[in-house]
mmCIF file of C-alpha atoms in Angstrom:
data_model
loop_
_atom_site.group_PDB
_atom_site.id
_atom_site.type_symbol
_atom_site.label_atom_id
_atom_site.label_comp_id
_atom_site.label_asym_id
_atom_site.label_seq_id
_atom_site.Cartn_x
_atom_site.Cartn_y
_atom_site.Cartn_z
ATOM 1 C CA MET A 1 -10.598 -59.738 -63.978
ATOM 2 C CA ALA A 2 -10.535 -57.993 -67.344
ATOM 3 C CA VAL A 3 -13.232 -58.471 -69.968
ATOM 4 C CA ALA A 4 -13.196 -57.245 -73.554
ATOM 5 C CA ILE A 5 -16.417 -56.430 -75.380
ATOM 6 C CA ILE A 6 -16.445 -55.873 -79.109
ATOM 7 C CA ALA A 7 -18.266 -53.835 -80.148
ATOM 8 C CA PRO A 8 -19.855 -51.090 -78.055
ATOM 9 C CA GLY A 9 -23.200 -51.050 -79.835
ATOM 10 C CA ALA A 10 -26.378 -50.709 -77.798
ATOM 11 C CA MET A 11 -26.130 -54.251 -76.399
ATOM 12 C CA GLY A 12 -22.352 -54.398 -76.026
ATOM 13 C CA ALA A 13 -22.105 -51.039 -74.287
ATOM 14 C CA ALA A 14 -24.937 -51.855 -71.876
ATOM 15 C CA ILE A 15 -23.437 -55.226 -70.935
ATOM 16 C CA GLY A 16 -20.060 -53.550 -70.541
ATOM 17 C CA GLN A 17 -21.527 -50.913 -68.266
ATOM 18 C CA ARG A 18 -23.185 -53.612 -66.140
ATOM 19 C CA LEU A 19 -19.802 -55.294 -65.688
ATOM 20 C CA VAL A 20 -18.054 -51.986 -64.916
ATOM 21 C CA GLU A 21 -20.662 -51.235 -62.269
ATOM 22 C CA ASN A 22 -19.844 -54.601 -60.708
ATOM 23 C CA GLY A 23 -16.121 -54.080 -60.437
ATOM 24 C CA VAL A 24 -14.837 -55.446 -63.746
ATOM 25 C CA GLU A 25 -12.297 -53.718 -65.963
ATOM 26 C CA VAL A 26 -13.893 -53.672 -69.415
ATOM 27 C CA ARG A 27 -11.908 -53.000 -72.559
ATOM 28 C CA THR A 28 -13.064 -52.505 -76.100
ATOM 29 C CA SER A 29 -11.811 -51.901 -79.608
ATOM 30 C CA LEU A 30 -12.950 -48.845 -81.516
ATOM 31 C CA THR A 31 -11.241 -49.822 -84.756
ATOM 32 C CA GLY A 32 -13.555 -48.785 -87.569
ATOM 33 C CA ARG A 33 -16.345 -47.814 -85.185
ATOM 34 C CA SER A 34 -18.637 -44.826 -85.575
ATOM 35 C CA PRO A 35 -18.633 -41.668 -83.417
ATOM 36 C CA SER A 36 -21.795 -42.926 -81.714
ATOM 37 C CA SER A 37 -19.995 -46.153 -80.736
ATOM 38 C CA ARG A 38 -17.183 -44.095 -79.263
ATOM 39 C CA GLN A 39 -19.680 -42.044 -77.268
ATOM 40 C CA ARG A 40 -21.416 -45.176 -75.974
ATOM 41 C CA ALA A 41 -18.093 -46.708 -74.952
ATOM 42 C CA GLU A 42 -17.077 -43.596 -73.041
ATOM 43 C CA ALA A 43 -20.468 -43.253 -71.321
ATOM 44 C CA ALA A 44 -20.363 -46.928 -70.270
ATOM 45 C CA GLY A 45 -16.867 -46.684 -68.818
ATOM 46 C CA LEU A 46 -15.268 -48.962 -71.414
ATOM 47 C CA GLN A 47 -11.564 -48.477 -72.075
ATOM 48 C CA PRO A 48 -10.561 -48.281 -75.766
ATOM 49 C CA VAL A 49 -7.384 -50.319 -76.251
ATOM 50 C CA SER A 50 -5.282 -52.061 -78.888
ATOM 51 C CA ASP A 51 -5.896 -55.606 -80.106
ATOM 52 C CA GLU A 52 -2.907 -56.709 -78.022
ATOM 53 C CA ALA A 53 -4.583 -55.375 -74.880
ATOM 54 C CA ILE A 54 -7.797 -57.113 -75.928
ATOM 55 C CA ALA A 55 -5.881 -60.390 -76.165
ATOM 56 C CA ALA A 56 -4.645 -59.946 -72.599
ATOM 57 C CA CYS A 57 -8.200 -60.109 -71.197
ATOM 58 C CA ASP A 58 -9.630 -63.109 -69.394
ATOM 59 C CA PHE A 59 -12.834 -63.087 -71.458
ATOM 60 C CA ILE A 60 -13.520 -61.638 -74.901
ATOM 61 C CA LEU A 61 -17.186 -61.197 -75.804
ATOM 62 C CA SER A 62 -17.938 -60.768 -79.497
ATOM 63 C CA ILE A 63 -21.203 -58.796 -79.784
ATOM 64 C CA VAL A 64 -21.454 -57.635 -83.379
ATOM 65 C CA PRO A 65 -23.962 -57.910 -86.256
ATOM 66 C CA PRO A 66 -24.133 -61.532 -87.475
ATOM 67 C CA GLY A 67 -22.402 -60.722 -90.737
ATOM 68 C CA GLU A 68 -19.345 -59.432 -88.857
ATOM 69 C CA ALA A 69 -18.807 -62.380 -86.499
ATOM 70 C CA LEU A 70 -16.340 -64.303 -88.647
ATOM 71 C CA ALA A 71 -14.439 -61.193 -89.734
ATOM 72 C CA LEU A 72 -13.834 -60.176 -86.107
ATOM 73 C CA ALA A 73 -12.637 -63.663 -85.138
ATOM 74 C CA THR A 74 -10.316 -63.758 -88.159
ATOM 75 C CA ARG A 75 -8.896 -60.370 -87.260
ATOM 76 C CA LEU A 76 -8.181 -61.267 -83.645
ATOM 77 C CA ALA A 77 -7.015 -64.867 -84.145
ATOM 78 C CA PRO A 78 -3.341 -64.079 -84.917
ATOM 79 C CA VAL A 79 -3.046 -61.820 -81.868
ATOM 80 C CA LEU A 80 -4.799 -64.284 -79.578
ATOM 81 C CA ALA A 81 -2.564 -67.102 -80.793
ATOM 82 C CA GLN A 82 0.378 -65.313 -79.144
ATOM 83 C CA THR A 83 -1.149 -65.319 -75.662
ATOM 84 C CA THR A 84 -0.045 -67.631 -72.878
ATOM 85 C CA HIS A 85 -3.016 -67.345 -70.495
ATOM 86 C CA ARG A 86 -5.638 -69.052 -72.756
ATOM 87 C CA PRO A 87 -8.362 -66.386 -72.940
ATOM 88 C CA VAL A 88 -11.998 -67.402 -73.406
ATOM 89 C CA TYR A 89 -13.468 -66.084 -76.659
ATOM 90 C CA VAL A 90 -17.265 -66.039 -76.596
ATOM 91 C CA ASP A 91 -19.188 -65.541 -79.816
ATOM 92 C CA CYS A 92 -22.434 -64.017 -78.549
ATOM 93 C CA ASN A 93 -23.876 -63.281 -81.980
ATOM 94 C CA ALA A 94 -27.089 -64.348 -83.699
ATOM 95 C CA ILE A 95 -25.513 -66.950 -85.966
ATOM 96 C CA SER A 96 -26.439 -70.478 -86.973
ATOM 97 C CA PRO A 97 -24.728 -73.509 -85.395
ATOM 98 C CA ALA A 98 -22.869 -74.068 -88.676
ATOM 99 C CA THR A 99 -21.569 -70.499 -88.649
ATOM 100 C CA ALA A 100 -20.562 -70.888 -84.999
ATOM 101 C CA GLN A 101 -18.494 -73.924 -85.968
ATOM 102 C CA THR A 102 -16.868 -71.903 -88.766
ATOM 103 C CA VAL A 103 -16.045 -69.052 -86.381
ATOM 104 C CA SER A 104 -14.547 -71.492 -83.883
ATOM 105 C CA MET A 105 -12.190 -72.774 -86.557
ATOM 106 C CA ALA A 106 -10.676 -69.306 -86.884
ATOM 107 C CA PHE A 107 -8.835 -70.167 -83.652
ATOM 108 C CA PRO A 108 -6.675 -73.206 -84.418
ATOM 109 C CA SER A 109 -4.372 -72.480 -81.519
ATOM 110 C CA PRO A 110 -5.072 -74.292 -78.217
ATOM 111 C CA GLN A 111 -4.208 -70.973 -76.597
ATOM 112 C CA VAL A 112 -7.769 -69.783 -77.228
ATOM 113 C CA ARG A 113 -10.792 -71.367 -75.542
ATOM 114 C CA PHE A 114 -13.838 -70.874 -77.782
ATOM 115 C CA VAL A 115 -17.356 -70.741 -76.336
ATOM 116 C CA ASP A 116 -20.613 -70.561 -78.262
ATOM 117 C CA GLY A 117 -22.927 -67.949 -76.775
ATOM 118 C CA SER A 118 -26.279 -66.301 -77.399
ATOM 119 C CA ILE A 119 -27.933 -63.309 -75.808
ATOM 120 C CA ILE A 120 -31.679 -63.432 -75.253
ATOM 121 C CA GLY A 121 -33.368 -60.283 -74.030
ATOM 122 C CA GLY A 122 -32.776 -56.573 -74.450
ATOM 123 C CA PRO A 123 -29.780 -54.556 -73.238
ATOM 124 C CA PRO A 124 -29.539 -54.513 -69.427
ATOM 125 C CA LYS A 125 -31.236 -51.590 -67.722
ATOM 126 C CA PRO A 126 -31.021 -50.352 -64.129
ATOM 127 C CA GLY A 127 -33.209 -52.439 -61.856
ATOM 128 C CA THR A 128 -33.353 -55.430 -64.192
ATOM 129 C CA ARG A 129 -31.369 -58.690 -64.178
ATOM 130 C CA GLY A 130 -31.411 -59.544 -67.877
ATOM 131 C CA PRO A 131 -30.577 -60.328 -70.523
ATOM 132 C CA SER A 132 -29.569 -63.992 -70.335
ATOM 133 C CA LEU A 133 -26.262 -65.099 -71.843
ATOM 134 C CA TYR A 134 -26.581 -68.767 -72.788
ATOM 135 C CA VAL A 135 -23.272 -70.556 -73.330
ATOM 136 C CA SER A 136 -22.172 -73.955 -74.581
ATOM 137 C CA GLY A 137 -18.882 -75.666 -75.312
ATOM 138 C CA ALA A 138 -16.160 -77.497 -73.455
ATOM 139 C CA ASP A 139 -15.018 -74.319 -71.668
ATOM 140 C CA ALA A 140 -18.433 -72.736 -71.142
ATOM 141 C CA THR A 141 -18.310 -73.292 -67.371
ATOM 142 C CA ALA A 142 -15.633 -70.600 -67.103
ATOM 143 C CA LEU A 143 -18.236 -67.969 -68.010
ATOM 144 C CA THR A 144 -20.188 -68.587 -64.803
ATOM 145 C CA ALA A 145 -17.598 -66.398 -63.070
ATOM 146 C CA LEU A 146 -19.423 -63.431 -64.608
ATOM 147 C CA ASN A 147 -22.571 -64.250 -62.630
ATOM 148 C CA ALA A 148 -20.861 -62.644 -59.653
ATOM 149 C CA HIS A 149 -20.423 -59.434 -61.658
ATOM 150 C CA GLY A 150 -23.933 -58.583 -62.734
ATOM 151 C CA LEU A 151 -24.523 -60.866 -65.715
ATOM 152 C CA VAL A 152 -26.941 -63.777 -66.015
ATOM 153 C CA VAL A 153 -24.961 -66.646 -67.544
ATOM 154 C CA LYS A 154 -26.827 -69.897 -68.216
ATOM 155 C CA LEU A 155 -24.998 -73.114 -69.084
ATOM 156 C CA LEU A 156 -26.329 -75.446 -71.759
ATOM 157 C CA ASP A 157 -23.945 -78.281 -72.677
ATOM 158 C CA ASP A 158 -20.448 -78.914 -74.011
ATOM 159 C CA ARG A 159 -21.305 -78.664 -77.719
ATOM 160 C CA ILE A 160 -20.415 -75.732 -79.967
ATOM 161 C CA GLY A 161 -23.694 -74.827 -81.647
ATOM 162 C CA SER A 162 -26.163 -75.459 -78.825
ATOM 163 C CA ALA A 163 -26.326 -71.818 -77.733
ATOM 164 C CA SER A 164 -26.596 -70.687 -81.346
ATOM 165 C CA ALA A 165 -29.401 -73.181 -82.002
ATOM 166 C CA LEU A 166 -31.349 -71.755 -79.067
ATOM 167 C CA LYS A 167 -30.871 -68.207 -80.352
ATOM 168 C CA MET A 168 -31.924 -69.138 -83.879
ATOM 169 C CA SER A 169 -35.112 -70.854 -82.763
ATOM 170 C CA TYR A 170 -36.006 -68.115 -80.257
ATOM 171 C CA ALA A 171 -35.296 -65.229 -82.659
ATOM 172 C CA GLY A 172 -37.059 -67.118 -85.425
ATOM 173 C CA ILE A 173 -40.222 -66.912 -83.344
ATOM 174 C CA THR A 174 -39.917 -63.417 -81.871
ATOM 175 C CA LYS A 175 -38.460 -61.545 -84.846
ATOM 176 C CA GLY A 176 -40.429 -63.750 -87.197
ATOM 177 C CA LEU A 177 -43.652 -62.535 -85.546
ATOM 178 C CA THR A 178 -42.499 -58.938 -85.970
ATOM 179 C CA ALA A 179 -41.839 -59.571 -89.661
ATOM 180 C CA LEU A 180 -45.198 -61.299 -90.112
ATOM 181 C CA GLY A 181 -47.077 -58.480 -88.392
ATOM 182 C CA SER A 182 -45.266 -55.793 -90.384
ATOM 183 C CA ALA A 183 -45.891 -57.609 -93.672
ATOM 184 C CA MET A 184 -49.644 -57.974 -93.122
ATOM 185 C CA ILE A 185 -50.093 -54.442 -91.797
ATOM 186 C CA LEU A 186 -48.444 -53.088 -94.944
ATOM 187 C CA ALA A 187 -50.466 -55.423 -97.182
ATOM 188 C CA ALA A 188 -53.714 -54.437 -95.465
ATOM 189 C CA GLY A 189 -52.863 -50.797 -96.043
ATOM 190 C CA ARG A 190 -52.298 -51.344 -99.747
ATOM 191 C CA HIS A 191 -55.753 -52.904 -100.044
ATOM 192 C CA GLY A 192 -57.643 -50.439 -97.846
ATOM 193 C CA ALA A 193 -58.197 -52.907 -95.010
ATOM 194 C CA ALA A 194 -55.899 -51.384 -92.384
ATOM 195 C CA GLU A 195 -58.623 -49.821 -90.246
ATOM 196 C CA ALA A 196 -60.722 -52.980 -90.221
ATOM 197 C CA LEU A 197 -57.667 -55.143 -89.443
ATOM 198 C CA ARG A 198 -56.696 -52.994 -86.492
ATOM 199 C CA ALA A 199 -60.235 -53.046 -85.110
ATOM 200 C CA GLU A 200 -60.405 -56.837 -85.389
ATOM 201 C CA LEU A 201 -57.006 -57.315 -83.749
ATOM 202 C CA ALA A 202 -58.031 -54.972 -80.916
ATOM 203 C CA GLU A 203 -61.165 -57.041 -80.336
ATOM 204 C CA SER A 204 -59.986 -60.616 -80.864
ATOM 205 C CA GLN A 205 -56.172 -60.466 -80.460
ATOM 206 C CA PRO A 206 -55.417 -57.565 -78.084
ATOM 207 C CA GLU A 207 -52.239 -59.194 -76.755
ATOM 208 C CA LEU A 208 -50.907 -59.589 -80.286
ATOM 209 C CA LEU A 209 -51.728 -55.995 -81.179
ATOM 210 C CA GLN A 210 -50.002 -54.814 -78.006
ATOM 211 C CA ARG A 211 -46.940 -56.874 -78.892
ATOM 212 C CA PHE A 212 -46.786 -55.370 -82.379
ATOM 213 C CA ALA A 213 -47.217 -51.883 -80.915
ATOM 214 C CA GLN A 214 -43.957 -52.396 -79.052
ATOM 215 C CA SER A 215 -41.923 -54.618 -81.356
ATOM 216 C CA VAL A 216 -42.600 -53.070 -84.769
ATOM 217 C CA PRO A 217 -41.516 -49.465 -84.015
ATOM 218 C CA ASP A 218 -38.518 -50.817 -82.095
ATOM 219 C CA MET A 219 -37.548 -52.896 -85.128
ATOM 220 C CA ALA A 220 -37.458 -50.093 -87.720
ATOM 221 C CA PRO A 221 -34.036 -48.583 -86.906
ATOM 222 C CA LYS A 222 -32.558 -52.073 -86.443
ATOM 223 C CA ALA A 223 -34.003 -53.700 -89.574
ATOM 224 C CA TYR A 224 -30.631 -53.563 -91.331
ATOM 225 C CA ARG A 225 -29.137 -55.744 -88.589
ATOM 226 C CA TRP A 226 -31.888 -58.325 -88.858
ATOM 227 C CA VAL A 227 -31.311 -59.111 -92.531
ATOM 228 C CA ALA A 228 -28.262 -61.279 -91.844
ATOM 229 C CA GLU A 229 -29.957 -62.742 -88.771
ATOM 230 C CA MET A 230 -32.877 -63.998 -90.866
ATOM 231 C CA GLU A 231 -30.380 -65.444 -93.344
ATOM 232 C CA GLU A 232 -28.652 -67.246 -90.473
ATOM 233 C CA ILE A 233 -32.014 -68.633 -89.340
ATOM 234 C CA ALA A 234 -32.639 -69.802 -92.910
ATOM 235 C CA ASP A 235 -29.285 -71.597 -92.739
ATOM 236 C CA PHE A 236 -30.322 -73.057 -89.383
ATOM 237 C CA ALA A 237 -33.396 -74.543 -91.094
ATOM 238 C CA GLY A 238 -30.982 -76.663 -93.106
ATOM 239 C CA GLU A 239 -32.549 -79.024 -95.585
ATOM 240 C CA ASP A 240 -36.121 -77.997 -94.771
ATOM 241 C CA ALA A 241 -36.688 -75.854 -97.864
ATOM 242 C CA ALA A 242 -40.114 -74.609 -96.780
ATOM 243 C CA ILE A 243 -38.803 -73.174 -93.515
ATOM 244 C CA ARG A 244 -35.655 -71.863 -95.192
ATOM 245 C CA ASP A 245 -37.695 -69.979 -97.793
ATOM 246 C CA ILE A 246 -39.870 -68.375 -95.107
ATOM 247 C CA TYR A 247 -36.852 -66.805 -93.432
ATOM 248 C CA LEU A 248 -35.141 -65.821 -96.656
ATOM 249 C CA GLY A 249 -38.359 -63.965 -97.444
ATOM 250 C CA MET A 250 -38.222 -62.286 -94.049
ATOM 251 C CA ALA A 251 -34.633 -61.284 -94.765
ATOM 252 C CA ARG A 252 -35.821 -59.550 -97.934
ATOM 253 C CA LEU A 253 -38.616 -57.855 -95.992
ATOM 254 C CA TYR A 254 -36.176 -56.504 -93.414
ATOM 255 C CA ALA A 255 -33.882 -55.349 -96.227
ATOM 256 C CA ASP A 256 -36.825 -53.427 -97.731
ATOM 257 C CA LEU A 257 -37.652 -51.893 -94.351
ATOM 258 C CA ALA A 258 -34.005 -50.943 -93.841
ATOM 259 C CA GLU A 259 -34.003 -49.239 -97.243
ATOM 260 C CA ASP A 260 -37.204 -47.442 -96.281
ATOM 261 C CA GLN A 261 -35.589 -46.334 -93.018
ATOM 262 C CA ALA A 262 -32.650 -44.887 -94.932
ATOM 263 C CA GLY A 263 -35.003 -43.158 -97.380
ATOM 264 C CA ASP A 264 -38.378 -41.465 -96.997
ATOM 265 C CA LYS A 265 -39.595 -43.749 -94.162
ATOM 266 C CA ALA A 266 -42.990 -44.119 -95.863
ATOM 267 C CA LYS A 267 -43.454 -47.736 -94.748
ATOM 268 C CA ALA A 268 -42.341 -46.893 -91.216
ATOM 269 C CA ALA A 269 -44.881 -44.069 -91.138
ATOM 270 C CA HIS A 270 -47.665 -46.419 -92.255
ATOM 271 C CA LEU A 271 -46.745 -48.992 -89.627
ATOM 272 C CA ARG A 272 -46.610 -46.326 -86.935
ATOM 273 C CA ALA A 273 -49.975 -44.847 -87.965
ATOM 274 C CA PHE A 274 -51.605 -48.285 -87.919
ATOM 275 C CA LEU A 275 -50.286 -49.118 -84.456
ATOM 276 C CA GLN A 276 -51.248 -45.715 -83.060
ATOM 277 C CA GLY A 277 -54.739 -46.021 -84.511
ATOM 278 C CA SER A 278 -54.378 -42.847 -86.546
#
């Protein structure tokens, strides 16, 4: 079995390493990738190859930022159309069901079997089973072969969009809570209420404060990736304008936090000080 993972970011490299450790040959593409991606790929045991060698794999897992999902499918489609073994292309990205349908249409050839996927949970670590890879689509059953090689693949149904819908609703809650907490911590700080807010959360909502203490600092370096994800969730909301506007606002918040991260990190410092009680 040969599996391709594009790209070797934190999640992709960790999933690739899990497969390598369980006897799978894992290939990747380093086209346009950063030096850190190259280092992660090497450390995980992933083999950098050409697009033609990617197309020769049994499974191709697309694990990229949401805004890059369609571009990757469009790039690989002509090469995959030349295959004869009908590889399974799995879009594992945080995209809306409508975007998943659009990505699937990049592969008009019957030579490519498209599966909608979503990853829930953090990158796999030694001693843990996760994360879960939910899959849906007519050919989703094929992915269960990876359960024997260290992954946790969970079947949904035969519809393209079901796995993406699950990811959108789950991330809308989890990353939405992180956005909400960050927004109110910053607002409290601007109005001199940060100390009182933290004390009240510690007394009446200790579980929530503990969650923010973990999720907010972890979010800061990834905020730039979450902008497009919030926009996809807004698209997922469809005609419900109230919900759509909430997540478009969260997208703007994450864009501001990403800009802060690339600049003086003043907002990140305030969030960190609040959560550390300093």
